[in-house]
Amino acid sequence: MAGSEDRTRLGQAPKLKDSTGNIDRDKIGRVVALAGNSNVGKSAIFNQLTGVDQIIGNWPGKTVERAEGLLQYKGQRIKIIDLPGIYSFSTYSMEEIVSRDFIALEKPDAVVNVVDASALERNLFFTLQLIELEVPMVMALNQVDLMEKKGLSIDARKLEEILGMPVVTTVAIKGKGIADLTEKIINITERRTLPHRVQYGREIEERVEKLVAAMCKMSFGYPARWTAIKLLEQDQEIVALVEKSSPEISRLAKTLGDEIEQIHGEPSSIVITGERYHVADMIAHQVLMELKAGVQKRSMTDWLDGIALHPVLGYLVAIAVIGGLLVWTFVIGAQISTFIQNVLTSFEQYEPVISGPIGSIIWNGAYTGFVAGVTLIIPYVLPFYLLLAFIEDSGYLTRIAVILDRGMHKLGLHGKAIIPLILGYGCNVPAIYSCRIMESPKQKKLLAFLVTFVPCTARTVVILGLVAAFVNIWWAFALYAFDILLIIVVGRIAFKVMPGESVGLIMEMADYHVPSLKVILKQTWARTKSLILIVFPTYIVGSAALQALYAYGVLNPINAALTPITVWWLGLPAVAGILLIFGIVRKEMTILTLAVIFQTTNFASIMSPVQLIVLALVSMIYIPCLSTIFAIASEFSWKDALIMTLVEIGLAIAIGGIAFRLLTLFI
C-alpha cells in the first residue's frame, strides 16, 4: 500500500489500548472509522482527511487491510481507521469480521459511512447494518458527480432526517466536500448522537424484542439488539458465542427463527436480508430524484462495457490488452536495457568475475548486482507498471477481473487474482504483496504460490537470451504458453490440497474515466518501492557472496553432487548446477555465468537447441529468486516459503527431464 513510509503499519503500531482492551483515548484522542463498500472512494476520503499517501484507484478490493492516519483540524487530533471495503457483516471473510469487531467491540467515537451516491440503494443495505451496531455515524455521500451524470439527484437533507445522521455530499478525488465532512466528524464525536433505529416488519421486531428482553442481564460485548438480530439470522459465530454463556437464549433464538421461517416459508436469515433490502429500497425511492425527464442517453461507460463485458469480445479485448502490455514493455524495455547496460559497463565490467583478488570479486559482484537492479527496474518494470496503472485507473482493469472471474473459479480464486498475476510479469515481489487483495487466507497463499510461476522480467531475459536468440522465437512463445498451462494445472491441484475456504467475487465497477497522472505515479511508486527495498539489497549482497563462494571452490562440490540430476536426467552441461545456483540470486545470472565460464555469448556453439530449451524451462520453474522467497516469508512464513520452493524445485526437475527426452525425439 502506498505511503507506508509515512505511517506505521498496524502490525507494528504502538499500543493503542488500555488495560480493559478498549482504545486508549488519552494517548491518541478520538478515533473514527471509515466503513463502506469497495470502490466507493473510501481510500480517496482517507487520503484527503489524513494527507497520507495511498493508492487511489478502481481495481477491486484495494482496501484489504486496515489503514490508519491522523486527522488534525482546528486543534483536534483524530485517529482515522480505514476499514476494509465490504458489503455486509455476514462473517464470510476475515475482512468482514475485523470490521465488525472493531466497530462493535473497540467502540470508535464515530463511523463515517462512505456511500456511492450513484448506487444508493445497494449501498444503503450496508448502511442499515452499520446502524444496527448502535454507533454515532456520518454519511459521506461520495461520487455525486457520477450520480449527476446519470441524470439523478439525492435530497441529502431528507436522507439525513430519515436516517438520523449527518449526510455530506462529496467528490473526494477532487477534494470537494471534505471540509464540511471534517466539521461533521468533529461535531458527531462531541455529541455522540446515534442514528434512528431501523424498524423491520412486525414479526421480526416482536421476536427481536423477546430476545433483547431475555438478554437484559447479560452482556456479550455486542449491542443487544444487534446480537438478537444476528441470532435470528443464525450467524454461526454469534450463535456459538451465546451458546457458551447461555444455551437457553440460543435455544430461544432458534425457536423464534423457526417461527419466522414458518410465517414466510424461507429461512429467517433470508427474511431479514429481504427486510433490509426493502427498507433500503423505500429510503432510496423517497430521496432519489431525476434531474431530467425522459429516458437518459446511454452513457459512454455502458457503451464500452457492451464490448468489455461481452461473452466473446470481452475475452478477446482482455487478451489483446494484456498481451499488448507485455509485448510493448519488453520490446521497448529491451532497447532501454541495452542502452543503460552499455553506459554502466563503461565504468566497470558487468560480467561476473570469478577469479583474482577476493576484493575485486566481491566489488564486481556488488556492482553487477546493482547494474542488474537498474536494468531490471528502469527499462522493464517501470514501463510495465506505468501502463498497468493507466489501465487500472481508467476503470478497465476491473472489467478484466469480471470477464476472467469464471475461469479463475477453476483455480479456487476469483477475478481479482488476475491483478497479482499480471503484476508478476513485471516482478514477483510486488505481485506477492498484492495478493492481500484476496479475502481468505487460503486464496492469498494459493495466489502467492501461483505468482511464483509467472515469468518475471528477469526470467524473460533468460528465455529470450537462450531460446529466442539461438533456437527461434516460436519456442520462446511455446515456453510462455506451457507456463500458463502449468499455472492452471498446479492451481487446480493446489486448490484441492490446501486447507481453508475460498470466497466468490463481490465488487462494483466504477465508471470509466480519464486516468489521473498523480494516481498513476502513486500506484507505480507503491509497487516499485518494494523492489528498491528488497530486490536491490538481495541482488548486490547475493551476487557478491556467490561469486566469492565460486571463486574459492565452495560451489564445486555442490555442482558435483547435482551432476546426476543436471547431466543424466536434464541432459545439461556439467556446469549447469553452478548456473542454477547463481540463478537463485537473480535469474539472468544463469546466462551471464554461462557466458563467463565458456568465454562466449554464442550459446549455440556450446549447447544444443534441446539443452537451451531445457535450461530456459528449468530456470523458469525451478525456484523463485531470493527476493521473492524473502517476500513470501515476510507475507506468510518461512515454512510456506520453504514448501513453495521445494515444490517448484521438484516440478522443475521432473518436467525438465521429461522435456529433454521428448524434445530429443523431435529436434
Coordinates of N, CA and C in Angstrom, one line a residue, residues 12 34 93-94 176 266 320 342 352 369-370 404 406 417-418 426 520-521 577 598-599 611 657:
Q12 N 2.8 -3.1 13.4 CA 4.0 -2.5 14.1 C 3.6 -1.3 14.9
L34 N -13.6 4.6 9.0 CA -14.2 4.7 7.7 C -14.7 3.4 7.2
S93 N -15.8 -13.5 5.3 CA -14.4 -13.2 5.1 C -13.8 -12.6 6.4
M94 N -12.5 -12.7 6.5 CA -11.8 -12.1 7.6 C -12.0 -10.6 7.7
K176 N -13.7 17.9 -3.0 CA -15.0 18.6 -2.7 C -15.7 18.0 -1.6
E266 N -39.4 -19.2 4.3 CA -38.0 -19.1 4.0 C -37.2 -19.0 5.3
A320 N -6.0 -9.1 -25.7 CA -5.2 -8.1 -26.5 C -4.6 -7.1 -25.7
N342 N 25.1 -0.6 -21.5 CA 26.3 -0.1 -22.2 C 26.9 1.1 -21.4
P352 N 30.3 -11.4 -14.5 CA 30.8 -11.8 -13.2 C 32.3 -12.1 -13.3
G369 N 25.4 -6.7 -9.4 CA 24.0 -6.8 -8.7 C 23.3 -5.4 -8.8
F370 N 24.1 -4.3 -8.7 CA 23.5 -3.0 -8.8 C 23.0 -2.8 -10.2
L404 N -12.8 -12.4 -16.5 CA -12.0 -13.6 -16.2 C -12.4 -14.3 -14.9
R406 N -15.0 -16.2 -14.0 CA -15.4 -17.6 -14.1 C -14.2 -18.6 -14.3
A417 N -7.8 -12.0 -8.8 CA -6.5 -12.7 -8.8 C -5.7 -12.3 -10.1
I418 N -6.4 -11.8 -11.1 CA -5.7 -11.5 -12.3 C -4.7 -10.4 -12.1
G426 N 5.9 -8.3 -14.3 CA 6.9 -7.3 -14.1 C 8.0 -7.8 -13.1
I520 N -1.5 7.6 -11.2 CA -0.7 6.6 -11.9 C 0.7 6.6 -11.3
L521 N 1.3 7.8 -11.0 CA 2.6 7.8 -10.4 C 2.6 7.2 -9.0
G577 N 24.8 -27.1 -12.7 CA 24.5 -26.9 -11.3 C 24.9 -25.5 -10.8
F598 N 32.3 -20.2 -20.2 CA 32.7 -20.6 -21.5 C 33.3 -19.6 -22.4
Q599 N 33.4 -18.3 -21.8 CA 34.0 -17.2 -22.5 C 33.5 -17.0 -23.9
Q611 N 19.2 -28.5 -25.3 CA 19.7 -28.1 -24.0 C 19.3 -26.6 -23.7
G657 N 13.4 -33.1 -17.0 CA 13.8 -34.4 -17.5 C 12.9 -35.0 -18.6

